[in-house]
mmCIF file of C-alpha atoms in Angstrom:
data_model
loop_
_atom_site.group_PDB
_atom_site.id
_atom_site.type_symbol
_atom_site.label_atom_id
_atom_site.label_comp_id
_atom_site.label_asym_id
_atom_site.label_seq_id
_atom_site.Cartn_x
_atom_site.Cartn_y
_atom_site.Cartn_z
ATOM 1 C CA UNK C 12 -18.647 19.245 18.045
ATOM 2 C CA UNK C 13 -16.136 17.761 15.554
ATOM 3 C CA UNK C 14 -14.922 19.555 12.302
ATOM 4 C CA UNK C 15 -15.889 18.095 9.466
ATOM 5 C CA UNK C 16 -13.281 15.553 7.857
ATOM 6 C CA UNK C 17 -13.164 17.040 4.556
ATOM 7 C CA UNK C 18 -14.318 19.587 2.617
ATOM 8 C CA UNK C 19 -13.268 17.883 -0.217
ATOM 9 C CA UNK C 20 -15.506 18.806 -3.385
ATOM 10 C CA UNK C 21 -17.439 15.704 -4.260
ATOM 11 C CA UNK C 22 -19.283 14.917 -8.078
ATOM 12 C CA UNK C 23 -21.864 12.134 -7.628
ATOM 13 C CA UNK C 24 -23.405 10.101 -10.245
ATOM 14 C CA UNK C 25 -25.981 7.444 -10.110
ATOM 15 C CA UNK C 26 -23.990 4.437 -9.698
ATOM 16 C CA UNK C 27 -20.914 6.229 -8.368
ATOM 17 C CA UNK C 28 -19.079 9.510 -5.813
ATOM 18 C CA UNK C 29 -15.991 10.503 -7.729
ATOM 19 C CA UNK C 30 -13.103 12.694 -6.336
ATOM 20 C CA UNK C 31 -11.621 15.514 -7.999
ATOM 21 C CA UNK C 32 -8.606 15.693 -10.357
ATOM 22 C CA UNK C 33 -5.691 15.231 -8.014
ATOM 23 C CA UNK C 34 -1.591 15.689 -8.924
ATOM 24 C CA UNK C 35 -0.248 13.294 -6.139
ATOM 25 C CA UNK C 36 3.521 14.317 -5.381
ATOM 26 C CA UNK C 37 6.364 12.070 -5.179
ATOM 27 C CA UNK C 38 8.347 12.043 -2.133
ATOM 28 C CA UNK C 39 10.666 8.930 -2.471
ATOM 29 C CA UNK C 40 12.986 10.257 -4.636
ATOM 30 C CA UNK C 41 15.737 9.563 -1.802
ATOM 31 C CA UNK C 42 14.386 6.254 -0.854
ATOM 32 C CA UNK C 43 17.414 3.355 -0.081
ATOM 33 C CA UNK C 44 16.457 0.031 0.591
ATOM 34 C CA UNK C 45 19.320 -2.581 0.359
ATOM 35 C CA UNK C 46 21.920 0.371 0.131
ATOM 36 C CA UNK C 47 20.372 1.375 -3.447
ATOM 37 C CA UNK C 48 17.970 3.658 -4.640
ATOM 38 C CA UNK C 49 14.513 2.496 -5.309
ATOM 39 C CA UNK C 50 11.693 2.261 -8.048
ATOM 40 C CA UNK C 51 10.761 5.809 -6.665
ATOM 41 C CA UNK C 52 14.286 7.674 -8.158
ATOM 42 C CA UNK C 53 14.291 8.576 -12.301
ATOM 43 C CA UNK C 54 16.828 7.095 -12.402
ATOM 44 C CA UNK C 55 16.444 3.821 -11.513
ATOM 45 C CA UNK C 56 13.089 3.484 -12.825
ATOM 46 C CA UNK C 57 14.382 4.577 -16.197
ATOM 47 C CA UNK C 58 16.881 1.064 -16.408
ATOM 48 C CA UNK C 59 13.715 -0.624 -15.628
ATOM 49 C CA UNK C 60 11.886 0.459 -18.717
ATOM 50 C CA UNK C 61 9.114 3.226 -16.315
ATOM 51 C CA UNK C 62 9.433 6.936 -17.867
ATOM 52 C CA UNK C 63 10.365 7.975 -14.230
ATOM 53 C CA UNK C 64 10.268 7.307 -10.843
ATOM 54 C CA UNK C 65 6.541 5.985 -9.898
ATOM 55 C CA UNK C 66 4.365 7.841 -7.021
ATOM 56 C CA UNK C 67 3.896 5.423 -3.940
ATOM 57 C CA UNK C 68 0.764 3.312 -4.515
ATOM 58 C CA UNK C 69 -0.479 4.083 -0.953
ATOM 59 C CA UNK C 70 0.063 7.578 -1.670
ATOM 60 C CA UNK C 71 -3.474 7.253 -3.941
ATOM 61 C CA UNK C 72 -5.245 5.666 -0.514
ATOM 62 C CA UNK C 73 -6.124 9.418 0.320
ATOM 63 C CA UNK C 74 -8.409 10.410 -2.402
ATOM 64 C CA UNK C 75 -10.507 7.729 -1.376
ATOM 65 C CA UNK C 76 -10.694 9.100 1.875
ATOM 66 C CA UNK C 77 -13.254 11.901 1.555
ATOM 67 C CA UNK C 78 -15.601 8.780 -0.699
ATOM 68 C CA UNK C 79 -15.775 6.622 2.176
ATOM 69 C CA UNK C 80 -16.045 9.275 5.260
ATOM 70 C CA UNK C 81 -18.921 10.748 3.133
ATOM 71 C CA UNK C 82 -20.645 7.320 2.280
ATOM 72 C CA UNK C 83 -19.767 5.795 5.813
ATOM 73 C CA UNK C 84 -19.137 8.581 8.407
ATOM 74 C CA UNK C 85 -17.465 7.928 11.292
ATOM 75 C CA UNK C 86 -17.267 4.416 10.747
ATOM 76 C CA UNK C 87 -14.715 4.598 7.596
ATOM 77 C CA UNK C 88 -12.152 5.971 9.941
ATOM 78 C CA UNK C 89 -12.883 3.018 12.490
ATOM 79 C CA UNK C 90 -13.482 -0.007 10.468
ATOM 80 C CA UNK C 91 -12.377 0.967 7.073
ATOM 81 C CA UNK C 92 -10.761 -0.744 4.522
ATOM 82 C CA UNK C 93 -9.198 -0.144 1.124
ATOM 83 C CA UNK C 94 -8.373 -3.327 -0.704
ATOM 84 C CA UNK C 95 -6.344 -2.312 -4.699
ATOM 85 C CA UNK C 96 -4.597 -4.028 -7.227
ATOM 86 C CA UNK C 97 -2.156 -1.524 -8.545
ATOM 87 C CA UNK C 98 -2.599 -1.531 -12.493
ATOM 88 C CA UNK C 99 -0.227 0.747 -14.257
ATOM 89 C CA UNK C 100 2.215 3.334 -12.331
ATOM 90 C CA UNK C 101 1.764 6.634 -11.551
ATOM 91 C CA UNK C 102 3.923 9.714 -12.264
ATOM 92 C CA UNK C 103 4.881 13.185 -10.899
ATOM 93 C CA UNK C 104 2.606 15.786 -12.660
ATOM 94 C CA UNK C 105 0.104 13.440 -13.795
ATOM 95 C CA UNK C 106 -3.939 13.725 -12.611
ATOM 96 C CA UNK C 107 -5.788 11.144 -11.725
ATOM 97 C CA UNK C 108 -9.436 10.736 -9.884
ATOM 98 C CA UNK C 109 -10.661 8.267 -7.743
ATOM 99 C CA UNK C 110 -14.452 6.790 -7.993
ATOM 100 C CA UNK C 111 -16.169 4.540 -5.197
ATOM 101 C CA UNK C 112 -19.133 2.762 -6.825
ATOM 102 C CA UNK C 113 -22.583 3.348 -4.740
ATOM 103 C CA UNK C 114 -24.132 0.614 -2.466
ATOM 104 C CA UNK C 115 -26.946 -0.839 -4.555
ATOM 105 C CA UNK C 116 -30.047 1.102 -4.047
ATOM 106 C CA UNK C 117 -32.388 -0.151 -1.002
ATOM 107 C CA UNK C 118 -29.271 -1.789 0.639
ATOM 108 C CA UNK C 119 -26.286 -0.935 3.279
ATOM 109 C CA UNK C 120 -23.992 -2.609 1.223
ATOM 110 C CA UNK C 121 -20.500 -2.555 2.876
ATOM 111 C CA UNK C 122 -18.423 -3.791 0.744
ATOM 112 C CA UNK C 123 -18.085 -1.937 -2.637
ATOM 113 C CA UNK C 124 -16.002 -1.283 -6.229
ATOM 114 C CA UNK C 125 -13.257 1.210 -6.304
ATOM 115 C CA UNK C 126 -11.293 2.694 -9.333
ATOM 116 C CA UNK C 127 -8.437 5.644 -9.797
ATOM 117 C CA UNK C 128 -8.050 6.496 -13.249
ATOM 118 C CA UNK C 129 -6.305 8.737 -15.211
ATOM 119 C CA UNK C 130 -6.707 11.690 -17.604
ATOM 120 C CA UNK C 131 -6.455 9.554 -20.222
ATOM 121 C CA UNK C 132 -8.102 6.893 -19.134
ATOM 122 C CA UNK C 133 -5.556 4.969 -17.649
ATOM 123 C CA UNK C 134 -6.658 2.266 -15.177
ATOM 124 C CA UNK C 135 -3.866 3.114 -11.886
ATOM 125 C CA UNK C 136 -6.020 0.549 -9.449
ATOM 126 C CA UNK C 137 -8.745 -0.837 -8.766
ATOM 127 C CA UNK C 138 -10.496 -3.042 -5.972
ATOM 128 C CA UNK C 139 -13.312 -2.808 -3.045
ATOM 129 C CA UNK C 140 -13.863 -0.543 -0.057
ATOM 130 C CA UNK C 141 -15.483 -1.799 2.909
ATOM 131 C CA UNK C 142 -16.508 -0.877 6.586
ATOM 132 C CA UNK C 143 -17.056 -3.250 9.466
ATOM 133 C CA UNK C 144 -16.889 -7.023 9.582
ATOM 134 C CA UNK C 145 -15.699 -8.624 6.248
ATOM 135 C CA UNK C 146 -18.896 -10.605 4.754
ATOM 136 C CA UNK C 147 -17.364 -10.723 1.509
ATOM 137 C CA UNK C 148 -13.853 -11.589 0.300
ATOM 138 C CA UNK C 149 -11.678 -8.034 -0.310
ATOM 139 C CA UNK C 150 -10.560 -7.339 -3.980
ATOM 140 C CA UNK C 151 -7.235 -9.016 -2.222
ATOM 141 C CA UNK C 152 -8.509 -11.734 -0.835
ATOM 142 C CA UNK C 153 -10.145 -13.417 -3.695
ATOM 143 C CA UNK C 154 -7.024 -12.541 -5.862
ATOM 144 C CA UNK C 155 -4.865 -14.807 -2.773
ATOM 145 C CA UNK C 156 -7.067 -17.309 -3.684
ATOM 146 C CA UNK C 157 -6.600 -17.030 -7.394
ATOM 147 C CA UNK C 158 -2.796 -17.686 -7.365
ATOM 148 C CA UNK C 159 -0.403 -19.678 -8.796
ATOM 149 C CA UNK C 160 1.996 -21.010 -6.342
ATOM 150 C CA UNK C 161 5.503 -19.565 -7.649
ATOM 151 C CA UNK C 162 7.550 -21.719 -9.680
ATOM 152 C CA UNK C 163 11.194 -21.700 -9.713
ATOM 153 C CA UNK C 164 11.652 -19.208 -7.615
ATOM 154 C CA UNK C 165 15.807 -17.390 -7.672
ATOM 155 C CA UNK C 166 15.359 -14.173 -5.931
ATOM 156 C CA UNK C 167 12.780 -15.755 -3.137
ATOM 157 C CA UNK C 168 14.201 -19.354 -3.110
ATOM 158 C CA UNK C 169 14.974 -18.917 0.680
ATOM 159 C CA UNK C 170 11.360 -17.123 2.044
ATOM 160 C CA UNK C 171 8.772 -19.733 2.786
ATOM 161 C CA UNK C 172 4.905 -19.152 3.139
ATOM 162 C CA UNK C 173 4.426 -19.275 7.127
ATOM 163 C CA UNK C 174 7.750 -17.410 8.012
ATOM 164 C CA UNK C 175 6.817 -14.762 10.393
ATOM 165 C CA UNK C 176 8.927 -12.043 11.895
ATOM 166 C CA UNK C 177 9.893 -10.979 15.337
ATOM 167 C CA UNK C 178 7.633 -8.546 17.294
ATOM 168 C CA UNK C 179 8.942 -4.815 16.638
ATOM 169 C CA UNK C 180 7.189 -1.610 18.354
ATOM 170 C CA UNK C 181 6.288 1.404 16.192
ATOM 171 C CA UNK C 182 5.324 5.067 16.377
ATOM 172 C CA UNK C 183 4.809 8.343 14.174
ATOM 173 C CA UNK C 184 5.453 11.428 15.541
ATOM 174 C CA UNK C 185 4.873 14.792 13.656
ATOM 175 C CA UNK C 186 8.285 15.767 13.164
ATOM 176 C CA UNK C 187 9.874 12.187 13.337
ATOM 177 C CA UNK C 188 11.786 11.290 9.851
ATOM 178 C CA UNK C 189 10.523 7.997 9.047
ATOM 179 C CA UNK C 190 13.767 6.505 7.710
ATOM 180 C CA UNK C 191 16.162 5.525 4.840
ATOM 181 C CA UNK C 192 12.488 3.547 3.395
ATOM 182 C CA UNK C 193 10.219 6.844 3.826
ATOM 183 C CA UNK C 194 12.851 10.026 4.265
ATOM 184 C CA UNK C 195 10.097 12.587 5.218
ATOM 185 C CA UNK C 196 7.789 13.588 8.261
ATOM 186 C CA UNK C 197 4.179 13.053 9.034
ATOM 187 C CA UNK C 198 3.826 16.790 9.398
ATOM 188 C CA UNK C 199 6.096 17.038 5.672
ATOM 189 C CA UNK C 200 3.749 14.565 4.253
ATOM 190 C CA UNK C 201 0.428 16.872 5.130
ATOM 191 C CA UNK C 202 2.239 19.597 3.597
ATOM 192 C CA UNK C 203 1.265 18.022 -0.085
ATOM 193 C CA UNK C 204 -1.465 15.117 0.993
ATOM 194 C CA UNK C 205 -3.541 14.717 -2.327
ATOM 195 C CA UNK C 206 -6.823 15.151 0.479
ATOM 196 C CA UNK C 207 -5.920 16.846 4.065
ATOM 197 C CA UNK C 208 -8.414 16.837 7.259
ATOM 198 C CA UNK C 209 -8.375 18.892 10.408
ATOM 199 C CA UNK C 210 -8.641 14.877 12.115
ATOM 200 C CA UNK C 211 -5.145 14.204 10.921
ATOM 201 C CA UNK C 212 -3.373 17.455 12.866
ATOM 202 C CA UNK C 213 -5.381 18.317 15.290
ATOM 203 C CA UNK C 214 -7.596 16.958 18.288
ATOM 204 C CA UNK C 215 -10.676 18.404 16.877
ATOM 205 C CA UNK C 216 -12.583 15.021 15.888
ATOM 206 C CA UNK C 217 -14.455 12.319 17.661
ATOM 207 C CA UNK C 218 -11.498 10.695 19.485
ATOM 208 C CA UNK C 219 -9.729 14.120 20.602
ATOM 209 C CA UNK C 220 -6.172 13.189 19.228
ATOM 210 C CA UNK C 221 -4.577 13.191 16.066
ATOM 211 C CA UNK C 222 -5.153 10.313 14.144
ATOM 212 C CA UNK C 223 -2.878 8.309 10.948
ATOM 213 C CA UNK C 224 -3.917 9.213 7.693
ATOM 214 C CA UNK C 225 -4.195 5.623 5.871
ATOM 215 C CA UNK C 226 -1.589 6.257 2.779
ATOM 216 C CA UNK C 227 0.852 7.102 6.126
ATOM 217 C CA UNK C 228 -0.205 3.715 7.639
ATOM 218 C CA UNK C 229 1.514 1.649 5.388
ATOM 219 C CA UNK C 230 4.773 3.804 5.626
ATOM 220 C CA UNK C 231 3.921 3.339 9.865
ATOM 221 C CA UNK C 232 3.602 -0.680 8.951
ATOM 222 C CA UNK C 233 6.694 -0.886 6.993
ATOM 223 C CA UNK C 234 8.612 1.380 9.516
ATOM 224 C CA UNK C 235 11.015 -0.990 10.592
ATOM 225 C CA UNK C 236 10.760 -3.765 7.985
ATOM 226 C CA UNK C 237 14.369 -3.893 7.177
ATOM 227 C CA UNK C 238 15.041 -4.766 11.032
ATOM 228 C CA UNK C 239 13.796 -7.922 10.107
ATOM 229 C CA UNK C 240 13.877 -9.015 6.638
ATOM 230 C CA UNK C 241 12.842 -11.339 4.443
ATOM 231 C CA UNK C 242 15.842 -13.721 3.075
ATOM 232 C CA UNK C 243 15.559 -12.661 -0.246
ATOM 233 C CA UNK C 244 18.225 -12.325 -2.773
ATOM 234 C CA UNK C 245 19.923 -8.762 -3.880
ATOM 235 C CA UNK C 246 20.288 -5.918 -4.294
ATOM 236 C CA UNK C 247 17.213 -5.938 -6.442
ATOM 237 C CA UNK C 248 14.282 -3.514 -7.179
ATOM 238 C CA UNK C 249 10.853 -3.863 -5.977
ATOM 239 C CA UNK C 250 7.393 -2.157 -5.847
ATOM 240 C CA UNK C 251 4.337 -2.850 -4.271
ATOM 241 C CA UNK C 252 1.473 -4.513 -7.335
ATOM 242 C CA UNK C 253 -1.181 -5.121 -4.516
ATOM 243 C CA UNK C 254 -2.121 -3.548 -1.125
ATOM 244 C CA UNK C 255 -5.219 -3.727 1.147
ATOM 245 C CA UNK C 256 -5.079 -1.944 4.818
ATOM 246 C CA UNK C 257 -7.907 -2.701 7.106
ATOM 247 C CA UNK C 258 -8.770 -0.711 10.160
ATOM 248 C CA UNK C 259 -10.313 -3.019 12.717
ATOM 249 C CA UNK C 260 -10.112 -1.124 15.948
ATOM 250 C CA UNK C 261 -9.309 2.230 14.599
ATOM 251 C CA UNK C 262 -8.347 4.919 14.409
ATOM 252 C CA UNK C 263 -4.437 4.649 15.151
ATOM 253 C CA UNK C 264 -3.045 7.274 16.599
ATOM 254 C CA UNK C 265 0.167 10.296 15.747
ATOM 255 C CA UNK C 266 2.699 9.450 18.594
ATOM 256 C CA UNK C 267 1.324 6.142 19.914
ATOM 257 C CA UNK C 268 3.268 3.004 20.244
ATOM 258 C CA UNK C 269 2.017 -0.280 17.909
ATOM 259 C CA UNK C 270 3.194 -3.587 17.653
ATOM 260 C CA UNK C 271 3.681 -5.168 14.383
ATOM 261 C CA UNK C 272 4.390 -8.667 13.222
ATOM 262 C CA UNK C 273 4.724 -9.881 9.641
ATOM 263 C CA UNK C 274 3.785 -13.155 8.353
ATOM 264 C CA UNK C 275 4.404 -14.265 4.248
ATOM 265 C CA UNK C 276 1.404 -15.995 3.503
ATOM 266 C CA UNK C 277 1.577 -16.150 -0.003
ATOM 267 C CA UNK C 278 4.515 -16.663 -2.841
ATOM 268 C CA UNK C 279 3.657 -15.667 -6.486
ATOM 269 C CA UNK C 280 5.274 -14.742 -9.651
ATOM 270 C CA UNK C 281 4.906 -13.381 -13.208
ATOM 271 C CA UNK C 282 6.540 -12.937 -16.218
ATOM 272 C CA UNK C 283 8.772 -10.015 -14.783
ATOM 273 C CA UNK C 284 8.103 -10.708 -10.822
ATOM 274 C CA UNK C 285 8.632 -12.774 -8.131
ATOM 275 C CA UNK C 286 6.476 -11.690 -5.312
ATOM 276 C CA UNK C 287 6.154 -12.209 -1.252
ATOM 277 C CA UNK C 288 2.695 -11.541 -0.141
ATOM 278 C CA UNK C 289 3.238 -10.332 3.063
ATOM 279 C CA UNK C 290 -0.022 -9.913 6.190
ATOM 280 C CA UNK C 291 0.928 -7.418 8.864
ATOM 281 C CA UNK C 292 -0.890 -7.491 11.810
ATOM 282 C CA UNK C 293 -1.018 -4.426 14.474
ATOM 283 C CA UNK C 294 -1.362 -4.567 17.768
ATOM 284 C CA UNK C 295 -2.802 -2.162 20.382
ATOM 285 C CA UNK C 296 -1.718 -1.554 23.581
ATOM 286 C CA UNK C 297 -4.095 -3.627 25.048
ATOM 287 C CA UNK C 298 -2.741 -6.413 23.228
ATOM 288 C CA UNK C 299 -5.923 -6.740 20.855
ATOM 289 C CA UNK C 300 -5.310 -6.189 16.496
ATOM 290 C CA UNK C 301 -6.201 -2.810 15.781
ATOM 291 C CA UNK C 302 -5.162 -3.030 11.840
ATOM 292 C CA UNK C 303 -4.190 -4.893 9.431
ATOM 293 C CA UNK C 304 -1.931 -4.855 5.934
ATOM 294 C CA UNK C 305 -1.899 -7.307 2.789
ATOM 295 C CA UNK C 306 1.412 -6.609 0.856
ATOM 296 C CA UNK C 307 2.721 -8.061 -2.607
ATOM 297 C CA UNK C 308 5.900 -6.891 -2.297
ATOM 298 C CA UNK C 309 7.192 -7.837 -6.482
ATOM 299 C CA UNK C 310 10.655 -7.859 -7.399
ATOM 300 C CA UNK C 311 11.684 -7.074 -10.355
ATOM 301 C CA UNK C 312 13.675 -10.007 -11.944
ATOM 302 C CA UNK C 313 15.543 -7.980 -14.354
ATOM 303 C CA UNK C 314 17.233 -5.882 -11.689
ATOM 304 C CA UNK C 315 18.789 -8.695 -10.114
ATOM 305 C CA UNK C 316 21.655 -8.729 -11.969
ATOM 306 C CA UNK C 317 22.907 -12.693 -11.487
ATOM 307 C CA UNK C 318 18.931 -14.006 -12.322
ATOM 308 C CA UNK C 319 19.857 -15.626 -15.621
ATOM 309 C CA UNK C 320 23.040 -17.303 -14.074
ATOM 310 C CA UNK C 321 21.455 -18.196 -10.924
ATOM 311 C CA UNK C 322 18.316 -19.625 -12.675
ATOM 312 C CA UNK C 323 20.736 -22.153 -14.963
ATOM 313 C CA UNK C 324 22.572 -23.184 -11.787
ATOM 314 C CA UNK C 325 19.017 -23.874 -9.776
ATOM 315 C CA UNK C 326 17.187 -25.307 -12.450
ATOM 316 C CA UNK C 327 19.826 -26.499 -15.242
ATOM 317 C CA UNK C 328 18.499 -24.350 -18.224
ATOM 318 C CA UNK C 329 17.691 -20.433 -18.727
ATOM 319 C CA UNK C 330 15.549 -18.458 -16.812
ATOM 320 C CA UNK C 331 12.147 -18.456 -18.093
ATOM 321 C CA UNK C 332 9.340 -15.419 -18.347
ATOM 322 C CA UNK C 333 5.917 -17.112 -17.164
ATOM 323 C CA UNK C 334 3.074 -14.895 -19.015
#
């Protein structure tokens, strides 16, 4: 008989199962990308007007771990899917909870609200949880179909919607460093995971191996990412402002080989941003999608430092700052 997944203490309302008060750690400090440190160092975050370096959005993915294995059982690990719209950012030393709203009473509603908030009050995300086959549109999916194509694009002006990578094989191993991108292990990771589970280090569960904890999916999914990059213009800062992952024949496995390819299916922008919405699709070694990954991958157009220039060469007057 399996362990249970977590014995993660629970509250429970009448509309709602909410997650203890959680202090997620920060392990990017040492992140490079493009030869340069990242959002994740004090540092750099500081220039860009953040208090410090901001904790990984996927990094909250786990406290809604324990919310969907208890509302869904076995299935959440299978079919689940967490679907967020990253709100405000997230910092070392600060709590914050996670709620998942309750299927409607007399249903088996599988598609429902999710939230992470802080002490204060403080929206960090919010979006939908779901098991199974998609019936509904994601949090993500109706916010794709919300956009505004981007206008004017400087840092982007060479990525098109439809560009898709090359195939590239991936694996975790305990004790494998996962690059300049993630500089840690799987088995340094569980060390401080916000929620930890006997099914994530040990073959006591229903599929008698070790399986992927979802935060450390996206870090699997964007393993090799910069063997294969998008043409975008740098060096320049980015962070991710949306992210669904969606487990379709799961669980993936520690120390199994995945395929990955990446397609942009989606170009947006903001006031501050220009963003690449990038779908990852996994593949199984049977050939078959096991996951999936919606990325919107924003750059930051103040930390490119030619924007203004470039923008007055592109477009013949200064950049502007769409609201």
């Amino acid at each position: 008989m399996a362990a249970n997944a977590f014995d993660t203490e629970i509250g429970e309302t009448a509309e709602a199962l909410i997650g203890p008060w959680r202090q997620p750690r920060q392990m990017l400090h040492a992140q490079v990308y493009d030869a340069h440190a990242s959002i994740h160092d004090d540092a750099t975050a500081q220039k860009l007007g953040f208090k410090g370096g901001t904790i990984e959005g996927p990094t909250h993915f786990s406290q809604f771990a324990p919310l969907g294995a208890r509302l869904w059982g076995q299935a959440w690990f299978e079919s689940g899917c967490l679907s967020a719209h990253y709100r405000n950012a997230c910092f070392e030393g600060e709590e914050v909870q996670a709620a998942l709203s309750k299927p409607l009473p007399g249903t088996s509603q599988c598609q429902i609200q999710i939230q992470m908030v802080k002490r204060d009050g403080t929206e960090v995300l919010r979006g939908t949880a779901s098991v199974g086959e998609p019936h509904v549109a994601t949090a993500l999916e109706a916010r794709l179909g919300e956009l505004k194509p981007l206008a004017d694009p400087v840092i982007l002006r060479d990525v098109k919607v439809a560009q898709t990578s090359k195939r590239q094989t991936v694996r975790m191993a305990f004790d494998q460093n996962m690059g300049d991108l993630y500089p840690f292990s799987l088995r340094q990771k569980l060390a401080v995971i916000t929620e930890n589970s006997p099914y994530y280090s040990g073959a006591d569960n229903p599929w008698g191996k070790p399986i992927i904890p979802m935060e450390m999916l996206s870090v699997l999914f964007q393993y090799r990412s910069k063997d294969d990059p998008l043409p975008a213009k740098g060096p320049a800062v980015g962070l991710f402002a949306d992210q669904e992952i969606r487990l379709i024949k799961g669980p993936l496995f520690v120390d199994e080989v995945y395929e990955i390819e990446r397609e942009v299916v989606a170009l947006s922008g903001s006031r501050r941003t220009e963003s690449a919405w990038v779908k990852t699709r996994v593949f199984g070694k049977t050939g078959a999608v096991v996951a999936t990954m919606l990325l919107n991958m924003a750059t930051l157009k103040d930390s490119y430092a030619p924007y203004e220039m470039e923008y007055r060469q592109l477009y013949g007057r200064d950049g502007r700052r769409e609201p």
